[in-house]
Short mmCIF file of C-alpha atoms and ligand atoms in Angstrom, two decimals:
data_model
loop_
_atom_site.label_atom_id
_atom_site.label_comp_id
_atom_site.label_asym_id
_atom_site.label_seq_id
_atom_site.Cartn_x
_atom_site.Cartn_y
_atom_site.Cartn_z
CA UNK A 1 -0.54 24.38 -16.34
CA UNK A 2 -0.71 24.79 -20.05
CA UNK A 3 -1.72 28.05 -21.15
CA UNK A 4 -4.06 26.63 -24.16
CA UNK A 5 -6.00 24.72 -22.36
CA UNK A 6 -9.68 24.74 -22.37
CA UNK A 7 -12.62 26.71 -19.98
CA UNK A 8 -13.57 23.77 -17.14
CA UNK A 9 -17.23 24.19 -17.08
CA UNK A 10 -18.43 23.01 -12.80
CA UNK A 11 -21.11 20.70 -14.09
CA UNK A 12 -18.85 18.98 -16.38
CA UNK A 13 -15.70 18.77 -14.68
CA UNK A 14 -17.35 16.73 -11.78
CA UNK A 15 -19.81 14.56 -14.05
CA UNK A 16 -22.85 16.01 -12.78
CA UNK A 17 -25.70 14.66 -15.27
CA UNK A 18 -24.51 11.36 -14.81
CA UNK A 19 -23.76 12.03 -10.84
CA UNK A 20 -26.58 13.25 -10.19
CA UNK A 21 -29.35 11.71 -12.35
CA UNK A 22 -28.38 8.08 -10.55
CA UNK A 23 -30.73 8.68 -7.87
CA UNK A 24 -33.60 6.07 -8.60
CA UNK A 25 -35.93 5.26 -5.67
CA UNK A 26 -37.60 1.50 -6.75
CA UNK A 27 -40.36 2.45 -5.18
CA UNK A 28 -41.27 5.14 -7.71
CA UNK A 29 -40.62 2.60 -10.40
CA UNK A 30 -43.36 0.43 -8.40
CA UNK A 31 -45.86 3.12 -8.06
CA UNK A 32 -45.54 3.28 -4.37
CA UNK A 33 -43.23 5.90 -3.74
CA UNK A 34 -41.74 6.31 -0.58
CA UNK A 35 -40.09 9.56 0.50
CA UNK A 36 -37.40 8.03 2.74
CA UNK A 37 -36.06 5.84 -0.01
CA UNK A 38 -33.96 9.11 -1.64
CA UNK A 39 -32.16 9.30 1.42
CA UNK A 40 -31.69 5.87 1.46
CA UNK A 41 -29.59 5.73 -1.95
CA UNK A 42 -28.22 8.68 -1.67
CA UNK A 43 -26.72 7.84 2.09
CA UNK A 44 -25.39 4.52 0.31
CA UNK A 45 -23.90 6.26 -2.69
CA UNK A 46 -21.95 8.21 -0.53
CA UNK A 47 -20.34 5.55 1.11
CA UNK A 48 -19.44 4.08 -2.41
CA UNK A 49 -18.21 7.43 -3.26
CA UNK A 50 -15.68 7.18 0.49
CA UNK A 51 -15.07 3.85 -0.26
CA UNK A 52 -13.09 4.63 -3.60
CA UNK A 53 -11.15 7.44 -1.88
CA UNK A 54 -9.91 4.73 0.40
CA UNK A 55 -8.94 2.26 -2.24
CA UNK A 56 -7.19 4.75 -4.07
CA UNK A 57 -5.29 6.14 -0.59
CA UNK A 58 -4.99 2.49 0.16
CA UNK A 59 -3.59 1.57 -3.02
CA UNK A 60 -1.30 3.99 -3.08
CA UNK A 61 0.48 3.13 -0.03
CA UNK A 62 0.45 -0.67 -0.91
CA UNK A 63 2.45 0.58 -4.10
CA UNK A 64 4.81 2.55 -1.88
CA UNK A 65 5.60 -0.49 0.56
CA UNK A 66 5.53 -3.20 -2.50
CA UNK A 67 9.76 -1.80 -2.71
CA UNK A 68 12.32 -3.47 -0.88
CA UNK A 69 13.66 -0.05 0.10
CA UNK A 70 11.08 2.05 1.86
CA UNK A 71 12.42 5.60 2.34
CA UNK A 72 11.33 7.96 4.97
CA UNK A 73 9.82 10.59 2.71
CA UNK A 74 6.93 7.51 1.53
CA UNK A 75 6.75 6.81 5.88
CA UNK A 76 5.76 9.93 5.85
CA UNK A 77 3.43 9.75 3.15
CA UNK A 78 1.93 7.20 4.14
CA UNK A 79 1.10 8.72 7.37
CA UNK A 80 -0.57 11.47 5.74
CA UNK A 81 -2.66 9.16 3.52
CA UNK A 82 -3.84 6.85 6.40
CA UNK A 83 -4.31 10.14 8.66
CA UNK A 84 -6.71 11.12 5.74
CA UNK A 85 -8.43 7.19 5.77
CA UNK A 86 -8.89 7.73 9.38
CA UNK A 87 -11.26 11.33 9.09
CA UNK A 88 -12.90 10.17 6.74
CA UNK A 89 -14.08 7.05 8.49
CA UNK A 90 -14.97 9.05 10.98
CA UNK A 91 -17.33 10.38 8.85
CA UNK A 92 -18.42 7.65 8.19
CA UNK A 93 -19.29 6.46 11.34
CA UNK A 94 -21.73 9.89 11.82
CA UNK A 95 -23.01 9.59 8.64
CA UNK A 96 -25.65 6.88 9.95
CA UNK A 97 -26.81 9.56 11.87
CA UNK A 98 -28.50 10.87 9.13
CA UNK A 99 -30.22 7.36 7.98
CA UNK A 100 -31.02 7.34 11.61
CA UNK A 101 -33.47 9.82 11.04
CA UNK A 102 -35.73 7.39 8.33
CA UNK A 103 -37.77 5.72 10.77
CA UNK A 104 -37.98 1.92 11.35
CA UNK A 105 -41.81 2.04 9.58
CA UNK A 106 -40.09 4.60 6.90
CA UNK A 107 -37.79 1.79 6.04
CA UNK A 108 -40.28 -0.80 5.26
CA UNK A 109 -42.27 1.24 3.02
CA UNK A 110 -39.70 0.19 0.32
CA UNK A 111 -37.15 -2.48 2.01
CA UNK A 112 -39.10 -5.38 0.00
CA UNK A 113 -38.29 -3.74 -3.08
CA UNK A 114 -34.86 -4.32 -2.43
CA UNK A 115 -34.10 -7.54 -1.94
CA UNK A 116 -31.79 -9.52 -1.97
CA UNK A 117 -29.74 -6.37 -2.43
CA UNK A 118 -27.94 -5.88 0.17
CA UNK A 119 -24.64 -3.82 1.54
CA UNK A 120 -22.87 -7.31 1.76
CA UNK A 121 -22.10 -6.80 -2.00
CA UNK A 122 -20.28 -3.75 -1.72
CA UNK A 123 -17.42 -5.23 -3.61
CA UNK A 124 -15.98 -1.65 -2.42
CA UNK A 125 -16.31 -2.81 0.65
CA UNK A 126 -14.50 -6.42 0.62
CA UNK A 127 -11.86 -5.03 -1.55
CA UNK A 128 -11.13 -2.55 1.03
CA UNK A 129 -11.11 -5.63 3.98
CA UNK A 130 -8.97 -7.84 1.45
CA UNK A 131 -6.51 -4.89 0.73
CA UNK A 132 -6.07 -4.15 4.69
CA UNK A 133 -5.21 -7.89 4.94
CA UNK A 134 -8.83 -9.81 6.58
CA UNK A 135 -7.62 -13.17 4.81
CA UNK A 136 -10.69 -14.99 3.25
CA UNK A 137 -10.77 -17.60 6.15
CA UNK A 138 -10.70 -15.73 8.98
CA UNK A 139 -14.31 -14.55 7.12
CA UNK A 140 -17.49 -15.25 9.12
CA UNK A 141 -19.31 -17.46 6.78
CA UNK A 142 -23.21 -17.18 6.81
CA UNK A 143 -25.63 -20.10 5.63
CA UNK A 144 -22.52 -21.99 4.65
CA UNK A 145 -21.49 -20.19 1.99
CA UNK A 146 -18.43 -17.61 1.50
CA UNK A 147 -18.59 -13.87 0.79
CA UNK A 148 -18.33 -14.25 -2.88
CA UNK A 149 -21.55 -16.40 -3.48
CA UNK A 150 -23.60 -13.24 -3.17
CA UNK A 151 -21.94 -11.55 -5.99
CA UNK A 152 -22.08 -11.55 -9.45
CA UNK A 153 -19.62 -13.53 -11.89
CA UNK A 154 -17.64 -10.76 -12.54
CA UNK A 155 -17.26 -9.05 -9.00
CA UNK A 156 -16.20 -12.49 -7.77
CA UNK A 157 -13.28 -12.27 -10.04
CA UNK A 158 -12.06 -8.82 -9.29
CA UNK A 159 -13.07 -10.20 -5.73
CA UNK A 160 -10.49 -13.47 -6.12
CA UNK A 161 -7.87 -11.38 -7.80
CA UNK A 162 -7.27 -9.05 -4.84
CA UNK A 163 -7.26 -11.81 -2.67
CA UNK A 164 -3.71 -13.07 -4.80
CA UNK A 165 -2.61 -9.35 -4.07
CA UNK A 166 -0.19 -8.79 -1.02
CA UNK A 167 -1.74 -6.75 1.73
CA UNK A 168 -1.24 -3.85 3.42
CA UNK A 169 -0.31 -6.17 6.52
CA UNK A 170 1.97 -8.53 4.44
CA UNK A 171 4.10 -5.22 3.34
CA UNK A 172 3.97 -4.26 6.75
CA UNK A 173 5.40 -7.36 8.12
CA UNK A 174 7.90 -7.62 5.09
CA UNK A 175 8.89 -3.78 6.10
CA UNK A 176 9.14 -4.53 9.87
CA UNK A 177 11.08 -8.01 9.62
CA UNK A 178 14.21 -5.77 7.62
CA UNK A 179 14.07 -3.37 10.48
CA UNK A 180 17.91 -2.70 10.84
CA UNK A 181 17.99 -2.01 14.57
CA UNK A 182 17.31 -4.62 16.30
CA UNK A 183 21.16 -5.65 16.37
CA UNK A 184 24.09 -2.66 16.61
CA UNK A 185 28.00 -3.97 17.15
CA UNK A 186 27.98 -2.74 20.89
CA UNK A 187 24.21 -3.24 21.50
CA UNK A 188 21.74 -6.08 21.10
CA UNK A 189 18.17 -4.82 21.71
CA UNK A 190 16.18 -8.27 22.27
CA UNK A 191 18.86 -9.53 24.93
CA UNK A 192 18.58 -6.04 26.71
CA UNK A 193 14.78 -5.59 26.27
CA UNK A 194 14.64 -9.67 28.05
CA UNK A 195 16.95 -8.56 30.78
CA UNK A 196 15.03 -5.40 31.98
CA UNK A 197 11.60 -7.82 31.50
CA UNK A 198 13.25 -9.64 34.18
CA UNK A 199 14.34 -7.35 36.14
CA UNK A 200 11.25 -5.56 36.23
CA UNK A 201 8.86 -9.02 37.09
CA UNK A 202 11.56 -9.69 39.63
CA UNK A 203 11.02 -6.19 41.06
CA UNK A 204 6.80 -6.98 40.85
CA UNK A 205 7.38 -10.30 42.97
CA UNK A 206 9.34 -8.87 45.50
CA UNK A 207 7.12 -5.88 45.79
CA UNK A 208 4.24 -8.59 46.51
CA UNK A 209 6.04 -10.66 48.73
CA UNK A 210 7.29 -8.12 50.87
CA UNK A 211 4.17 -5.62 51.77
CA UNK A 212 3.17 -5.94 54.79
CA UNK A 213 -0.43 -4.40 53.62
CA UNK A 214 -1.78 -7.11 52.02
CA UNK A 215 -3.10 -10.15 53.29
CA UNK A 216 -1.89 -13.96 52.55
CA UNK A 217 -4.83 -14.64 50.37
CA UNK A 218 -4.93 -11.43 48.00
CA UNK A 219 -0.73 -12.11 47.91
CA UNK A 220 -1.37 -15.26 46.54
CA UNK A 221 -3.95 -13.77 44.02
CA UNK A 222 -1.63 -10.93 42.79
CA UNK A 223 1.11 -13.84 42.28
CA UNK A 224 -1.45 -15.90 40.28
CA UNK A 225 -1.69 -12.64 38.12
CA UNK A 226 1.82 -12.14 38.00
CA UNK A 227 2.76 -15.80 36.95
CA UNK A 228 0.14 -14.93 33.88
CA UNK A 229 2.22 -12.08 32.68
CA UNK A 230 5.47 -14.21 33.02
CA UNK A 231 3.74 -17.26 31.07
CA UNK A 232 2.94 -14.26 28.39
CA UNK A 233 6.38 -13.09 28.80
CA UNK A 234 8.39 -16.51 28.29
CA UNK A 235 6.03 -16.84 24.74
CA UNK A 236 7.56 -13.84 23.49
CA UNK A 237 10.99 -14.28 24.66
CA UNK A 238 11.08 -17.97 22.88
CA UNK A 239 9.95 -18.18 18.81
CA UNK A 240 9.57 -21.93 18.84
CA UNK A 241 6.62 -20.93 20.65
CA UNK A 242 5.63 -17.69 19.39
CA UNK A 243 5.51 -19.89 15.94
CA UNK A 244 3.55 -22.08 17.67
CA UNK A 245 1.28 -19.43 18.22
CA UNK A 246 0.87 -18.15 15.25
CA UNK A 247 0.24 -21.54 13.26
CA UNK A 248 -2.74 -22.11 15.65
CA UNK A 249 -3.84 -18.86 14.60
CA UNK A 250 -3.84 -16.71 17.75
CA UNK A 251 -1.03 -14.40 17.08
CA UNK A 252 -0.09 -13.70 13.22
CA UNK A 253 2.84 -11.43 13.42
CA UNK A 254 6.38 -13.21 12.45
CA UNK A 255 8.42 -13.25 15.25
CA UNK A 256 11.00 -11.44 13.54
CA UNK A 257 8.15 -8.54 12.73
CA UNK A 258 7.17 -8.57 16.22
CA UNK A 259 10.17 -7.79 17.72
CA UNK A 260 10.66 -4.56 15.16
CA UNK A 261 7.53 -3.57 15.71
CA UNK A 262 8.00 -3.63 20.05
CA UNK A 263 11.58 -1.82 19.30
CA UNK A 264 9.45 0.72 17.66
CA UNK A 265 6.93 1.23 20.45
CA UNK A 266 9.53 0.86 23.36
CA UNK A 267 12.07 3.52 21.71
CA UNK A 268 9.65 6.06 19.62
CA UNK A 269 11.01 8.83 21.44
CA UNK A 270 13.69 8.63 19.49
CA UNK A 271 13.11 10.58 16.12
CA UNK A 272 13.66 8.27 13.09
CA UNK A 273 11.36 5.72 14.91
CA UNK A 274 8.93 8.46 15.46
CA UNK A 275 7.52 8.32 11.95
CA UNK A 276 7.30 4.60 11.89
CA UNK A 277 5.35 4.88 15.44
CA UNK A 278 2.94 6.70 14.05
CA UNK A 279 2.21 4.70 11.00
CA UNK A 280 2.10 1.88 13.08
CA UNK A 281 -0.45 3.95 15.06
CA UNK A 282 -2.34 4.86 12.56
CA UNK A 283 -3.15 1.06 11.54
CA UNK A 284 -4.32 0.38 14.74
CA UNK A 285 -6.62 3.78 14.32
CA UNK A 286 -8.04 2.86 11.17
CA UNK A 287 -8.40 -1.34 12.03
CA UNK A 288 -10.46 0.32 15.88
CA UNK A 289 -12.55 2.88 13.50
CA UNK A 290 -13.65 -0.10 11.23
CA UNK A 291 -14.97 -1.70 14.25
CA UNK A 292 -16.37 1.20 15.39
CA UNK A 293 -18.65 1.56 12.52
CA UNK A 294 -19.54 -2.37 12.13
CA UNK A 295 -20.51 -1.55 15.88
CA UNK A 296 -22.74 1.36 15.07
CA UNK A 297 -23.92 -0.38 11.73
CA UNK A 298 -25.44 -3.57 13.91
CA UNK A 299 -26.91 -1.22 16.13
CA UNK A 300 -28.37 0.46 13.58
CA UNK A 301 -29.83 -2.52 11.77
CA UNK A 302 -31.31 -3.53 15.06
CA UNK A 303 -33.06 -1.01 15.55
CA UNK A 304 -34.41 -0.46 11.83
CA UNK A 305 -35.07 -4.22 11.74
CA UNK A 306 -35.24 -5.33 15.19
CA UNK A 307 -34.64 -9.22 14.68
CA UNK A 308 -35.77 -10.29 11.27
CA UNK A 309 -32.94 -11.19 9.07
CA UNK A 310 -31.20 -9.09 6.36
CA UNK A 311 -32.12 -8.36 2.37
CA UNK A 312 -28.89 -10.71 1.97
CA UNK A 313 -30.41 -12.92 3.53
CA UNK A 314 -28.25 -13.03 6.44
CA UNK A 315 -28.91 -13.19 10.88
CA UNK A 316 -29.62 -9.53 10.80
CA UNK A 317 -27.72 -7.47 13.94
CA UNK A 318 -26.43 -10.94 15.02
CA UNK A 319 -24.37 -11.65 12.00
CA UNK A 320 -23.12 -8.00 12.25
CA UNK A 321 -22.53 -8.16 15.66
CA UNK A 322 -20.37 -11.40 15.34
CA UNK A 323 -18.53 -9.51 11.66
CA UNK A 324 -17.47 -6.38 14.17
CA UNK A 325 -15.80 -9.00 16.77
CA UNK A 326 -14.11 -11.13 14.33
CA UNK A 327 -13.44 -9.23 11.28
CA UNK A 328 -10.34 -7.05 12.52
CA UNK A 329 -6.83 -7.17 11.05
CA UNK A 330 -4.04 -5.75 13.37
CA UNK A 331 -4.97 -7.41 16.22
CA UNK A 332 -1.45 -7.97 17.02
CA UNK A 333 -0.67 -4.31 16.70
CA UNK A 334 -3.28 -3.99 19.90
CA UNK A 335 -1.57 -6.77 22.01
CA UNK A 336 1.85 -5.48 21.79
CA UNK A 337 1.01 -3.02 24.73
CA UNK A 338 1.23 -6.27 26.97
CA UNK A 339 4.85 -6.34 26.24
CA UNK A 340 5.58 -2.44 27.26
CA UNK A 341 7.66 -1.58 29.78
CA UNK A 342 7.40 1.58 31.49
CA UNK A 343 9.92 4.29 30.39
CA UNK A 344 11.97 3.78 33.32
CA UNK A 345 12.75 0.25 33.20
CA UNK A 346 14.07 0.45 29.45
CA UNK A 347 17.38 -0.68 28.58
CA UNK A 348 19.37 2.95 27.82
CA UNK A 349 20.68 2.85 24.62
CA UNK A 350 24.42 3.67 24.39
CA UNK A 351 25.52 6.84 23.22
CA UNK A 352 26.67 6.21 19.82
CA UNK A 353 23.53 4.46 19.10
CA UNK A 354 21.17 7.04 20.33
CA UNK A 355 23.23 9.28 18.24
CA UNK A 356 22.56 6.98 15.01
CA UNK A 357 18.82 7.32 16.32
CA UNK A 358 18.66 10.90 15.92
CA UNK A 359 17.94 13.50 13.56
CA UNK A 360 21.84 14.40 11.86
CA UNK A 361 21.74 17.78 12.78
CA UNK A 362 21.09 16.93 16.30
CA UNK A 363 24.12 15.18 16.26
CA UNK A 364 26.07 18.09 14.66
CA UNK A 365 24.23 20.51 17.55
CA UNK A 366 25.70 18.09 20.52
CA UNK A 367 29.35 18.35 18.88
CA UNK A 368 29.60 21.55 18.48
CA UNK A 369 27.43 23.14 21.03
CA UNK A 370 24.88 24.84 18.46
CA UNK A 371 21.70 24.16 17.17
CA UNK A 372 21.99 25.47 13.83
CA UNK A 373 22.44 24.23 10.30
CA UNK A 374 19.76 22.17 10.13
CA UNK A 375 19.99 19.26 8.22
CA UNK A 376 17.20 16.65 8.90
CA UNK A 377 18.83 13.50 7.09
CA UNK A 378 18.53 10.60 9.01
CA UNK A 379 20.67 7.79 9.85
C1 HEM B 401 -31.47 0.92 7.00
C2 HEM B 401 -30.17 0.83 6.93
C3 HEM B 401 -29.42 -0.46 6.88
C4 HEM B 401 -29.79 -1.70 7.31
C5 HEM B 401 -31.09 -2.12 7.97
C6 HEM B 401 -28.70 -2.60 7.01
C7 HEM B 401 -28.70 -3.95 7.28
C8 HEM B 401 -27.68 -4.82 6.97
C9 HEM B 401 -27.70 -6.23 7.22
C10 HEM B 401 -28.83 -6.99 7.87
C11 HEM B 401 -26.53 -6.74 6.77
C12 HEM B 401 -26.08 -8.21 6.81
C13 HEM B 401 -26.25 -8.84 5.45
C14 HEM B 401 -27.69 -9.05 5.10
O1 HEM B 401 -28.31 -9.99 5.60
O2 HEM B 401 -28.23 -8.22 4.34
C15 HEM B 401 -25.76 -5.66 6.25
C16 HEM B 401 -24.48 -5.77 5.77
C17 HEM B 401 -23.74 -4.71 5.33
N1 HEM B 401 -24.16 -3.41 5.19
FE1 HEM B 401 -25.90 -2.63 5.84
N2 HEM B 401 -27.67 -1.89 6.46
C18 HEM B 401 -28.09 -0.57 6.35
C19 HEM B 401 -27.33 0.47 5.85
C20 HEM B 401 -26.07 0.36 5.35
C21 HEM B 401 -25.29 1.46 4.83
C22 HEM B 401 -25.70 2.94 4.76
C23 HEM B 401 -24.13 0.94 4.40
C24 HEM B 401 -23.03 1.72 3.76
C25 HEM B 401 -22.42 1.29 2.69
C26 HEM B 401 -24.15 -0.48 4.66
C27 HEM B 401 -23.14 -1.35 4.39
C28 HEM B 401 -23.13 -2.69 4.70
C29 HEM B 401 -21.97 -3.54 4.53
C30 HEM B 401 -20.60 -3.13 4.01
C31 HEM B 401 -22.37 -4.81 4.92
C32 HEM B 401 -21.48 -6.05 5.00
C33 HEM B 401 -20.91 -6.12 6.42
C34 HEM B 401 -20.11 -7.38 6.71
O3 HEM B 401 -20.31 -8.43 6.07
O4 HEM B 401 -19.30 -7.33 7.64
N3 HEM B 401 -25.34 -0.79 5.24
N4 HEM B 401 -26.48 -4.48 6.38
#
């Protein structure tokens, strides 16, 4: 801190005039003002004002996983910045608990004076879908038309130019697909992880076929569910058809990324795949709190609006409703708990290996019977 510099007045430090003298309700400007409408911009400001915190936490770990070589130190960063994404969507997801208190006849004292405003231009918004990796055609489209008709000239350019930037899910598949422990000399994790599948559907079958509780016809029906998770099975176990998959659309993961990112689940216990578990986790958190609120915003619009259609000009709560189903990015993230085995029917990892999975000075502790000199480098 330099010692010279000047007195920080509060007011100026945080912008205040201009902050707070942005508050202006078009229905004053009208001559028909209408209390509610404060809360109104204020409630939406406030979003904006979330939205750039994450873009710029966002942003930052795009930056971090842009390198070829991602050390632990920026996992862990990372963690801490999603962590942070993930509170404050949750407030975000009360916060329309206060704009639930402007009543449905509140809100049409100044909706027409509106439109065709609408949140659907929060470029804020899109940038922070775009960033996360929701590719422009997996967008819902509504009257024909794509997400940046409703914006102006210039927001569709800042719009198109983050569209040419690489996601947060392309790093994340870069990052998973150079993994390096999916193959050791003395150990080959996909073979092992396929064997113990097997072993373990055997075990299922013959657990069917042989009680003596259950009757022919619910037999046959647990079979018919256990052929399902075999078909599921034999996808993942063959990428000609896990490629397949993911031209059609219906998975999107590389197989190579796939397979990391199941090592990672299946072995998290041990610790350097524990940070990597939980940024993986943390993905998943943010991708199931932005449904979350597109669930709670479409409720909320139907009841403010019932079933007339948006300010943008949009279905209303049915357009919403259809956003929150479709518009979600690490979809795949969610399905890989098909493919986990329970604890006990994972492959043990050999010695050497597990030691190579630890922390360093756990490996020091188990040589020479002691627990000190820590020295948390890992592998
Ligand atoms: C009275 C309260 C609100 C109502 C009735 C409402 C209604 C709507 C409707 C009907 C749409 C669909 C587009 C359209 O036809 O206009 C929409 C989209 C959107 N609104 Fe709201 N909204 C409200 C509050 C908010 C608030 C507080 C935010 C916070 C920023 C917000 C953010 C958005 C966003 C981001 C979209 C685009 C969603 C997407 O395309 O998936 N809305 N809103």
């Amino acid at each position: 801190m330099p010692k010279s510099h000047a007195p920080v007045y509060y007011a100026d430090y945080l912008r205040l005039e201009q902050l707070l003298s942005a508050q202006l309700p078009k229905s004053t400007e009208h001559g028909a003002p209408a209390h509610d409408e404060m809360l109104f911009i204020i409630v939406h400001q406030a979003y904006e004002l979330w939205f750039k915190q994450i873009l710029f936490e966002l942003g930052s770990v795009a930056a971090d996983f842009k390198s070829d070589y991602i050390d632990e130190r920026s996992i862990g960063t990372a963690v801490a910045r999603l962590g942070r994404i993930t509170e404050i969507q949750k407030v975000l997801i009360d916060q329309l608990r206060i704009l639930e208190t402007m009543t449905p006849q509140g809100f049409l004292e100044f909706r027409d004076f509106l439109s065709p405003a609408s949140g659907f231009q929060s470029v804020q918004f899109r940038l922070i879908e775009n960033l996360l990796g929701l590719s422009a055609a997996a967008r819902l489209q509504y009257n024909h038309t794509s997400y940046h008709s409703r914006v102006t000239a210039e927001h569709q350019e800042i719009l198109r130019a983050s569209e040419l930037q690489p996601s947060l899910f392309d790093l994340v598949e870069k990052w998973l697909e150079r993994t390096p422990f999916l193959e050791f000399e003395s150990f080959n994790f996909w073979r092992s992880y396929e064997a113990a599948v097997k072993a373990m559907l055997q075990q299922d079958r013959q657990t069917i076929e042989t009680n003596p509780t259950l009757s022919e016809e619910i037999k046959l029906r647990e079979l018919q569910t256990l052929a399902k998770t075999e078909e599921s099975f034999s996808v993942l176990f063959n990428e000609t058809q896990h490629d397949a998959i993911v031209a059609a659309g219906a998975w999107r993961l590389s197989y190579k990324a796939t397979k990391a990112a199941l090592l990672i689940h299946l072995y998290r216990d041990e610790p350097v795949l524990h940070l990597p578990f939980k940024f993986l986790t943390l993905l998943v958190d943010i991708d199931e709190l932005f449904t979350t609120w597109r669930q709670r915003h479409a409720l909320m619009t139907h009841r403010m609006i019932g079933t007339k259609i948006g300010t943008g000009g949009s279905s209303g709560h049915q357009y919403l409703r259809a956003a929150a189903d479709t518009h979600k990015i690490f979809s795949d993230f969610f399905n890989l708990a098909t493919f986990l085995i329970p604890r006990t029917a994972l492959p043990l990892l050999p010695p050497d290996i597990r030691r190579r999975l630890g922390f360093f000075y756990t490996a020091q502790a188990a040589e020479h019977g002691s627990a000190s000199g820590a020295n948390p480098n890992h592998v």
